PDB file of C-alpha atoms and ligand atoms in Angstrom:
ATOM      1  CA  MET D   1     -60.347  14.403  83.904  1.00  0.00           C
ATOM      2  CA  ILE D   2     -58.079  17.182  85.088  1.00  0.00           C
ATOM      3  CA  TYR D   3     -58.484  20.492  86.908  1.00  0.00           C
ATOM      4  CA  LEU D   4     -57.111  23.674  85.330  1.00  0.00           C
ATOM      5  CA  ASN D   5     -57.685  27.199  86.656  1.00  0.00           C
ATOM      6  CA  GLY D   6     -61.184  26.735  88.016  1.00  0.00           C
ATOM      7  CA  GLU D   7     -62.483  24.131  85.577  1.00  0.00           C
ATOM      8  CA  PHE D   8     -62.675  20.358  85.412  1.00  0.00           C
ATOM      9  CA  MET D   9     -62.204  18.971  81.902  1.00  0.00           C
ATOM     10  CA  PRO D  10     -60.853  16.017  79.915  1.00  0.00           C
ATOM     11  CA  ILE D  11     -57.052  16.234  79.646  1.00  0.00           C
ATOM     12  CA  GLU D  12     -57.311  16.508  75.825  1.00  0.00           C
ATOM     13  CA  LYS D  13     -59.136  19.832  76.264  1.00  0.00           C
ATOM     14  CA  ALA D  14     -56.578  21.330  78.650  1.00  0.00           C
ATOM     15  CA  VAL D  15     -54.355  24.012  77.100  1.00  0.00           C
ATOM     16  CA  ILE D  16     -51.688  26.275  78.610  1.00  0.00           C
ATOM     17  CA  PRO D  17     -50.632  29.549  76.939  1.00  0.00           C
ATOM     18  CA  VAL D  18     -47.073  29.413  75.604  1.00  0.00           C
ATOM     19  CA  LEU D  19     -46.096  32.370  77.801  1.00  0.00           C
ATOM     20  CA  ASP D  20     -46.859  30.455  80.984  1.00  0.00           C
ATOM     21  CA  ARG D  21     -43.821  30.926  83.210  1.00  0.00           C
ATOM     22  CA  GLY D  22     -43.926  27.233  83.981  1.00  0.00           C
ATOM     23  CA  PHE D  23     -43.199  26.587  80.283  1.00  0.00           C
ATOM     24  CA  ILE D  24     -40.750  29.469  79.770  1.00  0.00           C
ATOM     25  CA  PHE D  25     -38.772  29.359  83.043  1.00  0.00           C
ATOM     26  CA  GLY D  26     -39.862  26.263  84.962  1.00  0.00           C
ATOM     27  CA  ASP D  27     -41.132  28.891  87.417  1.00  0.00           C
ATOM     28  CA  GLY D  28     -43.419  26.731  89.516  1.00  0.00           C
ATOM     29  CA  VAL D  29     -43.717  24.091  92.204  1.00  0.00           C
ATOM     30  CA  TYR D  30     -45.508  20.746  92.383  1.00  0.00           C
ATOM     31  CA  GLU D  31     -46.632  17.822  94.492  1.00  0.00           C
ATOM     32  CA  VAL D  32     -47.271  14.144  93.742  1.00  0.00           C
ATOM     33  CA  ILE D  33     -49.904  12.633  96.042  1.00  0.00           C
ATOM     34  CA  PRO D  34     -50.854   8.950  96.053  1.00  0.00           C
ATOM     35  CA  VAL D  35     -54.535   8.056  96.411  1.00  0.00           C
ATOM     36  CA  TYR D  36     -55.426   4.631  97.806  1.00  0.00           C
ATOM     37  CA  SER D  37     -59.063   3.448  97.604  1.00  0.00           C
ATOM     38  CA  ARG D  38     -59.998   7.042  96.671  1.00  0.00           C
ATOM     39  CA  LEU D  39     -58.328   8.477  99.781  1.00  0.00           C
ATOM     40  CA  PRO D  40     -55.458  10.924  99.279  1.00  0.00           C
ATOM     41  CA  PHE D  41     -52.621   9.637 101.459  1.00  0.00           C
ATOM     42  CA  ARG D  42     -50.999  12.138 103.872  1.00  0.00           C
ATOM     43  CA  LEU D  43     -52.751  15.023 102.123  1.00  0.00           C
ATOM     44  CA  GLY D  44     -52.178  17.428 105.019  1.00  0.00           C
ATOM     45  CA  GLU D  45     -48.429  16.815 104.854  1.00  0.00           C
ATOM     46  CA  HIS D  46     -48.362  17.304 101.066  1.00  0.00           C
ATOM     47  CA  LEU D  47     -50.286  20.582 101.346  1.00  0.00           C
ATOM     48  CA  GLU D  48     -47.882  21.787 104.050  1.00  0.00           C
ATOM     49  CA  ARG D  49     -44.903  21.030 101.837  1.00  0.00           C
ATOM     50  CA  LEU D  50     -46.633  22.779  98.933  1.00  0.00           C
ATOM     51  CA  GLN D  51     -46.976  25.857 101.144  1.00  0.00           C
ATOM     52  CA  ALA D  52     -43.273  25.670 102.042  1.00  0.00           C
ATOM     53  CA  SER D  53     -42.317  25.390  98.349  1.00  0.00           C
ATOM     54  CA  LEU D  54     -44.568  28.346  97.426  1.00  0.00           C
ATOM     55  CA  ASP D  55     -43.068  30.412 100.260  1.00  0.00           C
ATOM     56  CA  SER D  56     -39.554  29.546  99.034  1.00  0.00           C
ATOM     57  CA  ILE D  57     -40.275  30.894  95.564  1.00  0.00           C
ATOM     58  CA  ARG D  58     -42.273  33.861  96.890  1.00  0.00           C
ATOM     59  CA  LEU D  59     -45.519  32.794  95.237  1.00  0.00           C
ATOM     60  CA  GLY D  60     -48.793  33.240  97.116  1.00  0.00           C
ATOM     61  CA  ASN D  61     -50.847  30.107  97.732  1.00  0.00           C
ATOM     62  CA  PRO D  62     -53.859  30.384  95.400  1.00  0.00           C
ATOM     63  CA  HIS D  63     -56.026  28.282  97.756  1.00  0.00           C
ATOM     64  CA  GLU D  64     -56.699  27.595 101.410  1.00  0.00           C
ATOM     65  CA  ALA D  65     -56.073  23.998 102.484  1.00  0.00           C
ATOM     66  CA  ASN D  66     -59.823  23.206 102.572  1.00  0.00           C
ATOM     67  CA  THR D  67     -60.250  24.440  98.980  1.00  0.00           C
ATOM     68  CA  TRP D  68     -57.344  22.255  97.846  1.00  0.00           C
ATOM     69  CA  GLN D  69     -58.991  19.377  99.640  1.00  0.00           C
ATOM     70  CA  GLU D  70     -62.333  20.010  97.896  1.00  0.00           C
ATOM     71  CA  LEU D  71     -60.725  20.282  94.454  1.00  0.00           C
ATOM     72  CA  ILE D  72     -58.764  17.097  95.022  1.00  0.00           C
ATOM     73  CA  THR D  73     -61.765  15.164  96.329  1.00  0.00           C
ATOM     74  CA  ARG D  74     -63.817  16.219  93.305  1.00  0.00           C
ATOM     75  CA  LEU D  75     -61.070  15.294  90.864  1.00  0.00           C
ATOM     76  CA  VAL D  76     -60.547  11.887  92.464  1.00  0.00           C
ATOM     77  CA  GLY D  77     -64.309  11.292  92.139  1.00  0.00           C
ATOM     78  CA  LEU D  78     -64.251  12.226  88.438  1.00  0.00           C
ATOM     79  CA  ASN D  79     -61.613   9.605  87.617  1.00  0.00           C
ATOM     80  CA  GLU D  80     -62.149   5.851  87.376  1.00  0.00           C
ATOM     81  CA  PRO D  81     -59.333   4.123  89.253  1.00  0.00           C
ATOM     82  CA  GLU D  82     -59.623   3.428  92.974  1.00  0.00           C
ATOM     83  CA  ASP D  83     -55.890   4.055  93.295  1.00  0.00           C
ATOM     84  CA  GLN D  84     -54.621   7.213  91.625  1.00  0.00           C
ATOM     85  CA  SER D  85     -51.524   9.357  91.490  1.00  0.00           C
ATOM     86  CA  LEU D  86     -52.321  13.054  91.703  1.00  0.00           C
ATOM     87  CA  TYR D  87     -49.954  15.591  90.186  1.00  0.00           C
ATOM     88  CA  LEU D  88     -50.536  19.167  91.312  1.00  0.00           C
ATOM     89  CA  GLN D  89     -48.660  22.145  89.889  1.00  0.00           C
ATOM     90  CA  VAL D  90     -48.749  25.877  90.559  1.00  0.00           C
ATOM     91  CA  THR D  91     -46.825  28.251  88.303  1.00  0.00           C
ATOM     92  CA  ARG D  92     -46.317  32.015  88.410  1.00  0.00           C
ATOM     93  CA  GLY D  93     -48.806  32.359  85.553  1.00  0.00           C
ATOM     94  CA  VAL D  94     -48.805  33.895  82.087  1.00  0.00           C
ATOM     95  CA  ALA D  95     -46.824  37.069  81.385  1.00  0.00           C
ATOM     96  CA  ARG D  96     -44.537  38.706  78.799  1.00  0.00           C
ATOM     97  CA  ARG D  97     -41.140  37.011  79.037  1.00  0.00           C
ATOM     98  CA  ASP D  98     -39.005  38.755  81.650  1.00  0.00           C
ATOM     99  CA  HIS D  99     -37.075  36.985  84.378  1.00  0.00           C
ATOM    100  CA  ALA D 100     -38.357  39.284  87.134  1.00  0.00           C
ATOM    101  CA  PHE D 101     -41.722  38.499  88.716  1.00  0.00           C
ATOM    102  CA  PRO D 102     -44.683  39.932  86.760  1.00  0.00           C
ATOM    103  CA  ALA D 103     -47.054  42.250  88.609  1.00  0.00           C
ATOM    104  CA  ASN D 104     -50.675  41.179  89.175  1.00  0.00           C
ATOM    105  CA  THR D 105     -50.482  37.884  87.328  1.00  0.00           C
ATOM    106  CA  ALA D 106     -52.764  35.044  88.408  1.00  0.00           C
ATOM    107  CA  PRO D 107     -50.966  31.766  89.061  1.00  0.00           C
ATOM    108  CA  THR D 108     -51.723  28.734  86.894  1.00  0.00           C
ATOM    109  CA  VAL D 109     -53.201  25.871  88.919  1.00  0.00           C
ATOM    110  CA  PHE D 110     -53.230  22.395  87.415  1.00  0.00           C
ATOM    111  CA  ILE D 111     -54.139  19.037  88.952  1.00  0.00           C
ATOM    112  CA  MET D 112     -54.159  15.752  87.060  1.00  0.00           C
ATOM    113  CA  SER D 113     -54.856  12.188  88.004  1.00  0.00           C
ATOM    114  CA  SER D 114     -53.135   9.120  86.578  1.00  0.00           C
ATOM    115  CA  PRO D 115     -53.619   5.492  87.526  1.00  0.00           C
ATOM    116  CA  LEU D 116     -51.298   4.705  90.439  1.00  0.00           C
ATOM    117  CA  LEU D 117     -48.712   2.173  89.368  1.00  0.00           C
ATOM    118  CA  PRO D 118     -47.381   0.658  92.588  1.00  0.00           C
ATOM    119  CA  PRO D 119     -44.055  -1.193  92.625  1.00  0.00           C
ATOM    120  CA  THR D 120     -44.283  -4.649  91.063  1.00  0.00           C
ATOM    121  CA  ALA D 121     -44.120  -7.816  93.161  1.00  0.00           C
ATOM    122  CA  GLU D 122     -40.793  -8.554  91.480  1.00  0.00           C
ATOM    123  CA  GLN D 123     -39.321  -5.166  92.437  1.00  0.00           C
ATOM    124  CA  ILE D 124     -40.282  -5.842  96.054  1.00  0.00           C
ATOM    125  CA  SER D 125     -39.050  -9.438  96.134  1.00  0.00           C
ATOM    126  CA  ASP D 126     -35.833  -8.939  94.134  1.00  0.00           C
ATOM    127  CA  GLY D 127     -35.039  -5.249  94.561  1.00  0.00           C
ATOM    128  CA  VAL D 128     -33.884  -2.785  91.928  1.00  0.00           C
ATOM    129  CA  GLY D 129     -30.548  -1.600  90.582  1.00  0.00           C
ATOM    130  CA  ALA D 130     -29.091   1.844  91.213  1.00  0.00           C
ATOM    131  CA  ILE D 131     -26.017   3.759  90.211  1.00  0.00           C
ATOM    132  CA  THR D 132     -24.310   6.686  91.911  1.00  0.00           C
ATOM    133  CA  ALA D 133     -23.583  10.073  90.334  1.00  0.00           C
ATOM    134  CA  SER D 134     -22.354  13.440  91.438  1.00  0.00           C
ATOM    135  CA  ASP D 135     -25.215  15.612  92.725  1.00  0.00           C
ATOM    136  CA  ASN D 136     -24.866  18.607  90.426  1.00  0.00           C
ATOM    137  CA  ARG D 137     -28.246  20.194  91.203  1.00  0.00           C
ATOM    138  CA  TRP D 138     -28.733  23.652  92.688  1.00  0.00           C
ATOM    139  CA  ALA D 139     -28.451  24.363  96.414  1.00  0.00           C
ATOM    140  CA  ARG D 140     -32.220  24.547  97.050  1.00  0.00           C
ATOM    141  CA  CYS D 141     -33.212  20.918  96.552  1.00  0.00           C
ATOM    142  CA  ASN D 142     -35.663  21.222  99.470  1.00  0.00           C
ATOM    143  CA  VAL D 143     -37.966  23.190  97.126  1.00  0.00           C
ATOM    144  CA  LYS D 144     -40.231  20.900  95.091  1.00  0.00           C
ATOM    145  CA  SER D 145     -39.646  22.932  91.951  1.00  0.00           C
ATOM    146  CA  THR D 146     -40.811  22.012  88.450  1.00  0.00           C
ATOM    147  CA  SER D 147     -37.327  23.021  87.191  1.00  0.00           C
ATOM    148  CA  LEU D 148     -36.257  19.381  87.039  1.00  0.00           C
ATOM    149  CA  LEU D 149     -33.698  19.325  84.209  1.00  0.00           C
ATOM    150  CA  PRO D 150     -30.820  18.171  86.474  1.00  0.00           C
ATOM    151  CA  ASN D 151     -33.050  15.432  87.958  1.00  0.00           C
ATOM    152  CA  VAL D 152     -34.133  14.401  84.449  1.00  0.00           C
ATOM    153  CA  LEU D 153     -30.522  14.098  83.265  1.00  0.00           C
ATOM    154  CA  LEU D 154     -29.469  12.234  86.407  1.00  0.00           C
ATOM    155  CA  ARG D 155     -32.388   9.775  86.175  1.00  0.00           C
ATOM    156  CA  GLN D 156     -31.558   9.088  82.526  1.00  0.00           C
ATOM    157  CA  LEU D 157     -28.077   7.942  83.593  1.00  0.00           C
ATOM    158  CA  ALA D 158     -29.791   5.186  85.605  1.00  0.00           C
ATOM    159  CA  VAL D 159     -32.041   4.213  82.700  1.00  0.00           C
ATOM    160  CA  ASP D 160     -29.030   4.120  80.356  1.00  0.00           C
ATOM    161  CA  ALA D 161     -27.360   1.730  82.804  1.00  0.00           C
ATOM    162  CA  GLY D 162     -30.491  -0.477  83.003  1.00  0.00           C
ATOM    163  CA  CYS D 163     -31.168   0.715  86.554  1.00  0.00           C
ATOM    164  CA  ALA D 164     -34.140   2.167  88.423  1.00  0.00           C
ATOM    165  CA  GLU D 165     -32.552   5.116  90.207  1.00  0.00           C
ATOM    166  CA  THR D 166     -29.476   7.322  90.474  1.00  0.00           C
ATOM    167  CA  LEU D 167     -28.252   7.927  94.011  1.00  0.00           C
ATOM    168  CA  LEU D 168     -26.669  11.343  94.373  1.00  0.00           C
ATOM    169  CA  VAL D 169     -23.465  12.186  96.171  1.00  0.00           C
ATOM    170  CA  ARG D 170     -22.385  15.702  97.077  1.00  0.00           C
ATOM    171  CA  ASP D 171     -19.092  16.445  98.832  1.00  0.00           C
ATOM    172  CA  GLY D 172     -18.682  12.745  99.580  1.00  0.00           C
ATOM    173  CA  GLN D 173     -22.129  12.419 101.233  1.00  0.00           C
ATOM    174  CA  LEU D 174     -25.317  10.704 100.031  1.00  0.00           C
ATOM    175  CA  THR D 175     -28.077  13.273  99.524  1.00  0.00           C
ATOM    176  CA  GLU D 176     -31.031  11.417  97.905  1.00  0.00           C
ATOM    177  CA  GLY D 177     -32.116   9.849  94.607  1.00  0.00           C
ATOM    178  CA  SER D 178     -32.979  11.710  91.392  1.00  0.00           C
ATOM    179  CA  ALA D 179     -36.687  11.345  92.309  1.00  0.00           C
ATOM    180  CA  SER D 180     -36.609   9.615  95.693  1.00  0.00           C
ATOM    181  CA  ASN D 181     -35.085   9.755  99.155  1.00  0.00           C
ATOM    182  CA  ALA D 182     -32.445   7.219 100.113  1.00  0.00           C
ATOM    183  CA  PHE D 183     -31.800   5.174 103.249  1.00  0.00           C
ATOM    184  CA  VAL D 184     -28.974   2.841 104.243  1.00  0.00           C
ATOM    185  CA  VAL D 185     -29.001   0.024 106.804  1.00  0.00           C
ATOM    186  CA  SER D 186     -25.732  -0.546 108.596  1.00  0.00           C
ATOM    187  CA  ASN D 187     -25.323  -3.055 111.454  1.00  0.00           C
ATOM    188  CA  GLY D 188     -29.098  -3.358 111.689  1.00  0.00           C
ATOM    189  CA  ILE D 189     -29.601   0.398 112.119  1.00  0.00           C
ATOM    190  CA  ILE D 190     -31.500   2.482 109.575  1.00  0.00           C
ATOM    191  CA  LEU D 191     -29.465   5.531 108.552  1.00  0.00           C
ATOM    192  CA  ALA D 192     -31.194   8.560 107.040  1.00  0.00           C
ATOM    193  CA  PRO D 193     -29.484  11.681 105.673  1.00  0.00           C
ATOM    194  CA  PRO D 194     -30.504  14.743 107.728  1.00  0.00           C
ATOM    195  CA  LYS D 195     -32.928  17.153 106.076  1.00  0.00           C
ATOM    196  CA  SER D 196     -31.214  20.192 104.633  1.00  0.00           C
ATOM    197  CA  ASN D 197     -31.330  22.440 101.588  1.00  0.00           C
ATOM    198  CA  LEU D 198     -29.596  19.595  99.709  1.00  0.00           C
ATOM    199  CA  MET D 199     -32.529  17.182  99.664  1.00  0.00           C
ATOM    200  CA  LEU D 200     -36.296  17.133  99.341  1.00  0.00           C
ATOM    201  CA  PRO D 201     -38.021  16.537 102.681  1.00  0.00           C
ATOM    202  CA  GLY D 202     -39.931  13.465 101.514  1.00  0.00           C
ATOM    203  CA  ILE D 203     -43.374  12.639 102.856  1.00  0.00           C
ATOM    204  CA  THR D 204     -42.453   8.943 102.614  1.00  0.00           C
ATOM    205  CA  TYR D 205     -39.085   9.651 104.304  1.00  0.00           C
ATOM    206  CA  ASP D 206     -40.962  11.146 107.263  1.00  0.00           C
ATOM    207  CA  LEU D 207     -43.364   8.213 107.399  1.00  0.00           C
ATOM    208  CA  VAL D 208     -40.528   5.665 107.383  1.00  0.00           C
ATOM    209  CA  LEU D 209     -38.870   7.394 110.346  1.00  0.00           C
ATOM    210  CA  GLU D 210     -42.238   7.733 112.119  1.00  0.00           C
ATOM    211  CA  LEU D 211     -42.922   4.012 111.686  1.00  0.00           C
ATOM    212  CA  ALA D 212     -39.401   3.125 112.830  1.00  0.00           C
ATOM    213  CA  ALA D 213     -39.838   5.234 115.983  1.00  0.00           C
ATOM    214  CA  ALA D 214     -43.303   3.842 116.743  1.00  0.00           C
ATOM    215  CA  ASN D 215     -42.147   0.238 116.343  1.00  0.00           C
ATOM    216  CA  ASN D 216     -38.763   0.398 118.039  1.00  0.00           C
ATOM    217  CA  VAL D 217     -36.777  -0.138 114.870  1.00  0.00           C
ATOM    218  CA  ALA D 218     -33.391   1.510 115.485  1.00  0.00           C
ATOM    219  CA  TYR D 219     -32.568   4.467 113.280  1.00  0.00           C
ATOM    220  CA  GLU D 220     -30.123   7.330 113.173  1.00  0.00           C
ATOM    221  CA  VAL D 221     -30.406  10.575 111.218  1.00  0.00           C
ATOM    222  CA  ARG D 222     -26.869  11.438 110.187  1.00  0.00           C
ATOM    223  CA  ASN D 223     -24.677  12.111 107.179  1.00  0.00           C
ATOM    224  CA  ILE D 224     -23.909   8.996 105.150  1.00  0.00           C
ATOM    225  CA  ALA D 225     -20.519   8.922 103.449  1.00  0.00           C
ATOM    226  CA  GLU D 226     -20.311   7.602  99.884  1.00  0.00           C
ATOM    227  CA  THR D 227     -17.823   5.029 101.175  1.00  0.00           C
ATOM    228  CA  GLU D 228     -20.537   3.577 103.448  1.00  0.00           C
ATOM    229  CA  LEU D 229     -22.697   2.747 100.430  1.00  0.00           C
ATOM    230  CA  ALA D 230     -20.347   0.076  99.124  1.00  0.00           C
ATOM    231  CA  ARG D 231     -20.410  -1.789 102.442  1.00  0.00           C
ATOM    232  CA  ALA D 232     -24.064  -1.163 103.365  1.00  0.00           C
ATOM    233  CA  ASP D 233     -26.182  -4.090 104.597  1.00  0.00           C
ATOM    234  CA  GLU D 234     -29.165  -2.592 102.802  1.00  0.00           C
ATOM    235  CA  ILE D 235     -30.023   0.436 100.677  1.00  0.00           C
ATOM    236  CA  TRP D 236     -33.611   1.634 100.075  1.00  0.00           C
ATOM    237  CA  ILE D 237     -35.259   4.336  98.052  1.00  0.00           C
ATOM    238  CA  THR D 238     -38.599   5.896  99.005  1.00  0.00           C
ATOM    239  CA  SER D 239     -41.158   8.096  97.287  1.00  0.00           C
ATOM    240  CA  SER D 240     -44.901   8.622  97.118  1.00  0.00           C
ATOM    241  CA  SER D 241     -45.112   6.617  93.911  1.00  0.00           C
ATOM    242  CA  ARG D 242     -42.532   3.925  94.669  1.00  0.00           C
ATOM    243  CA  GLU D 243     -43.263   3.544  98.386  1.00  0.00           C
ATOM    244  CA  ILE D 244     -40.177   1.724  99.747  1.00  0.00           C
ATOM    245  CA  LEU D 245     -37.968  -0.230  97.380  1.00  0.00           C
ATOM    246  CA  PRO D 246     -34.834  -2.202  98.169  1.00  0.00           C
ATOM    247  CA  VAL D 247     -31.750  -1.416  96.082  1.00  0.00           C
ATOM    248  CA  THR D 248     -29.993  -4.744  95.589  1.00  0.00           C
ATOM    249  CA  THR D 249     -27.258  -3.754  93.150  1.00  0.00           C
ATOM    250  CA  LEU D 250     -25.225  -0.568  93.219  1.00  0.00           C
ATOM    251  CA  ASN D 251     -22.990   0.338  90.291  1.00  0.00           C
ATOM    252  CA  GLY D 252     -23.289  -3.259  89.093  1.00  0.00           C
ATOM    253  CA  GLN D 253     -22.189  -4.774  92.424  1.00  0.00           C
ATOM    254  CA  PRO D 254     -24.542  -6.616  94.804  1.00  0.00           C
ATOM    255  CA  VAL D 255     -25.549  -4.721  97.934  1.00  0.00           C
ATOM    256  CA  SER D 256     -24.533  -7.155 100.708  1.00  0.00           C
ATOM    257  CA  ASN D 257     -25.806 -10.566  99.436  1.00  0.00           C
ATOM    258  CA  GLY D 258     -27.793  -8.932  96.616  1.00  0.00           C
ATOM    259  CA  ARG D 259     -31.202  -9.716  98.153  1.00  0.00           C
ATOM    260  CA  PRO D 260     -33.664  -7.429  99.975  1.00  0.00           C
ATOM    261  CA  GLY D 261     -32.691  -7.450 103.652  1.00  0.00           C
ATOM    262  CA  PRO D 262     -34.600  -8.148 106.872  1.00  0.00           C
ATOM    263  CA  VAL D 263     -34.927  -4.494 107.904  1.00  0.00           C
ATOM    264  CA  PHE D 264     -36.457  -3.668 104.515  1.00  0.00           C
ATOM    265  CA  LYS D 265     -38.939  -6.533 104.903  1.00  0.00           C
ATOM    266  CA  ARG D 266     -39.940  -5.302 108.359  1.00  0.00           C
ATOM    267  CA  MET D 267     -40.343  -1.705 107.197  1.00  0.00           C
ATOM    268  CA  HIS D 268     -42.235  -2.719 104.069  1.00  0.00           C
ATOM    269  CA  GLY D 269     -44.650  -4.705 106.259  1.00  0.00           C
ATOM    270  CA  LEU D 270     -45.117  -1.780 108.650  1.00  0.00           C
ATOM    271  CA  TYR D 271     -45.748   0.558 105.718  1.00  0.00           C
ATOM    272  CA  GLN D 272     -48.417  -1.704 104.179  1.00  0.00           C
ATOM    273  CA  GLU D 273     -50.043  -2.184 107.597  1.00  0.00           C
ATOM    274  CA  TYR D 274     -50.113   1.567 108.133  1.00  0.00           C
ATOM    275  CA  LYS D 275     -51.729   2.142 104.728  1.00  0.00           C
ATOM    276  CA  ALA D 276     -54.395  -0.479 105.424  1.00  0.00           C
ATOM    277  CA  GLN D 277     -55.110   1.052 108.820  1.00  0.00           C
ATOM    278  CA  VAL D 278     -55.488   4.569 107.372  1.00  0.00           C
ATOM    279  CA  MET D 279     -57.942   3.272 104.754  1.00  0.00           C
ATOM    280  CA  ARG D 280     -59.954   1.368 107.379  1.00  0.00           C
ATOM    281  CA  SER D 281     -60.242   4.359 109.693  1.00  0.00           C
ATOM    282  CA  ALA D 282     -61.283   6.879 106.997  1.00  0.00           C
ATOM    283  CA  PRO D 283     -64.866   8.148 106.972  1.00  0.00           C
ATOM    284  CA  VAL D 284     -66.868   6.439 104.211  1.00  0.00           C
TER     285      VAL D 284
HETATM  286  N1  PDD T 301     -40.693  12.724  93.545  1.00  0.00           N
HETATM  287  N2  PDD T 301     -36.552  13.493  96.382  1.00  0.00           N
HETATM  288  C1  PDD T 301     -36.861  13.882  95.133  1.00  0.00           C
HETATM  289  C2  PDD T 301     -35.840  14.632  94.340  1.00  0.00           C
HETATM  290  C3  PDD T 301     -38.134  13.607  94.605  1.00  0.00           C
HETATM  291  O1  PDD T 301     -38.444  14.031  93.371  1.00  0.00           O
HETATM  292  C4  PDD T 301     -39.065  12.863  95.384  1.00  0.00           C
HETATM  293  C5  PDD T 301     -40.447  12.527  94.895  1.00  0.00           C
HETATM  294  C6  PDD T 301     -38.689  12.447  96.673  1.00  0.00           C
HETATM  295  C7  PDD T 301     -39.626  11.680  97.573  1.00  0.00           C
HETATM  296  O2  PDD T 301     -40.598  12.510  98.149  1.00  0.00           O
HETATM  297  P1  PDD T 301     -42.037  11.947  98.560  1.00  0.00           P
HETATM  298  O3  PDD T 301     -41.808  10.805  99.493  1.00  0.00           O
HETATM  299  O4  PDD T 301     -42.683  13.083  99.214  1.00  0.00           O
HETATM  300  O5  PDD T 301     -42.721  11.489  97.291  1.00  0.00           O
HETATM  301  C8  PDD T 301     -37.426  12.792  97.140  1.00  0.00           C
HETATM  302  C9  PDD T 301     -42.009  12.584  92.989  1.00  0.00           C
HETATM  303  C10 PDD T 301     -42.706  11.305  93.325  1.00  0.00           C
HETATM  304  C11 PDD T 301     -41.956  12.890  91.497  1.00  0.00           C
HETATM  305  O6  PDD T 301     -41.275  13.849  91.169  1.00  0.00           O
HETATM  306  O7  PDD T 301     -42.609  12.201  90.701  1.00  0.00           O
END
């Protein structure tokens, strides 16, 4: 079941007019929210980032936070799996094709649920491969925009190379992955690229740094030079769907000894503990 513009319906019934600006221009923003045991994880943070994205593209928020919460709770209840991945999209609506904003057009609001596919045990125990590529996206990567063609092309480079992710480098610095944030561990210290217009402020990125701070795991938020990647002790990627994954080969070369490192294992444990604690403390 999905939600589209005020109605819940089977996905097969859901139809969008061809003049939707999401279809014509990619004129919209989105969120991906994991749901564990029917509880949306960090929903408040996702709704805040949605607001920031809408503000950035000058589109009014169609709903108050409590309405979003109600819609999401209902949709989660209408779908079978205990663990779901919610995809939520707001576009500038349906209008005659013209680049400029249409007047008085209602936004299109779409929410769908898919089964959540967490990382496999093998990905966690062995890590994944990544490649690097030049970050040729626009200069507003902090907006979670549905205009994802550059990300699509960059991710495909990884798939073509038999890898899981493409790590992006702009002006000699690591920005993020094509659909994830990136971390490096150097001399036992977690390094995280500082938030800027050149990367998405990840909800998982924030949680990793929160957990590091709360558990006295050393970290530093600073620019990471491309040259530091080749000699990193560890590299990780994070996202709402992939949680935290160790990158154990980069451009075909092993990262350090080619195995997930001790700081990853600690952070992965803290992350799973945190998830379990959130689920335990939620109202039934
Ligand atoms: N992508 N950077 C980019 C470019 C992303 O697309 C994503 C997530 C992230 C991680 O953000 P978060 O931790 O909030 O999921 C960073 C989602 C999962 C997607 O497009 O499917």
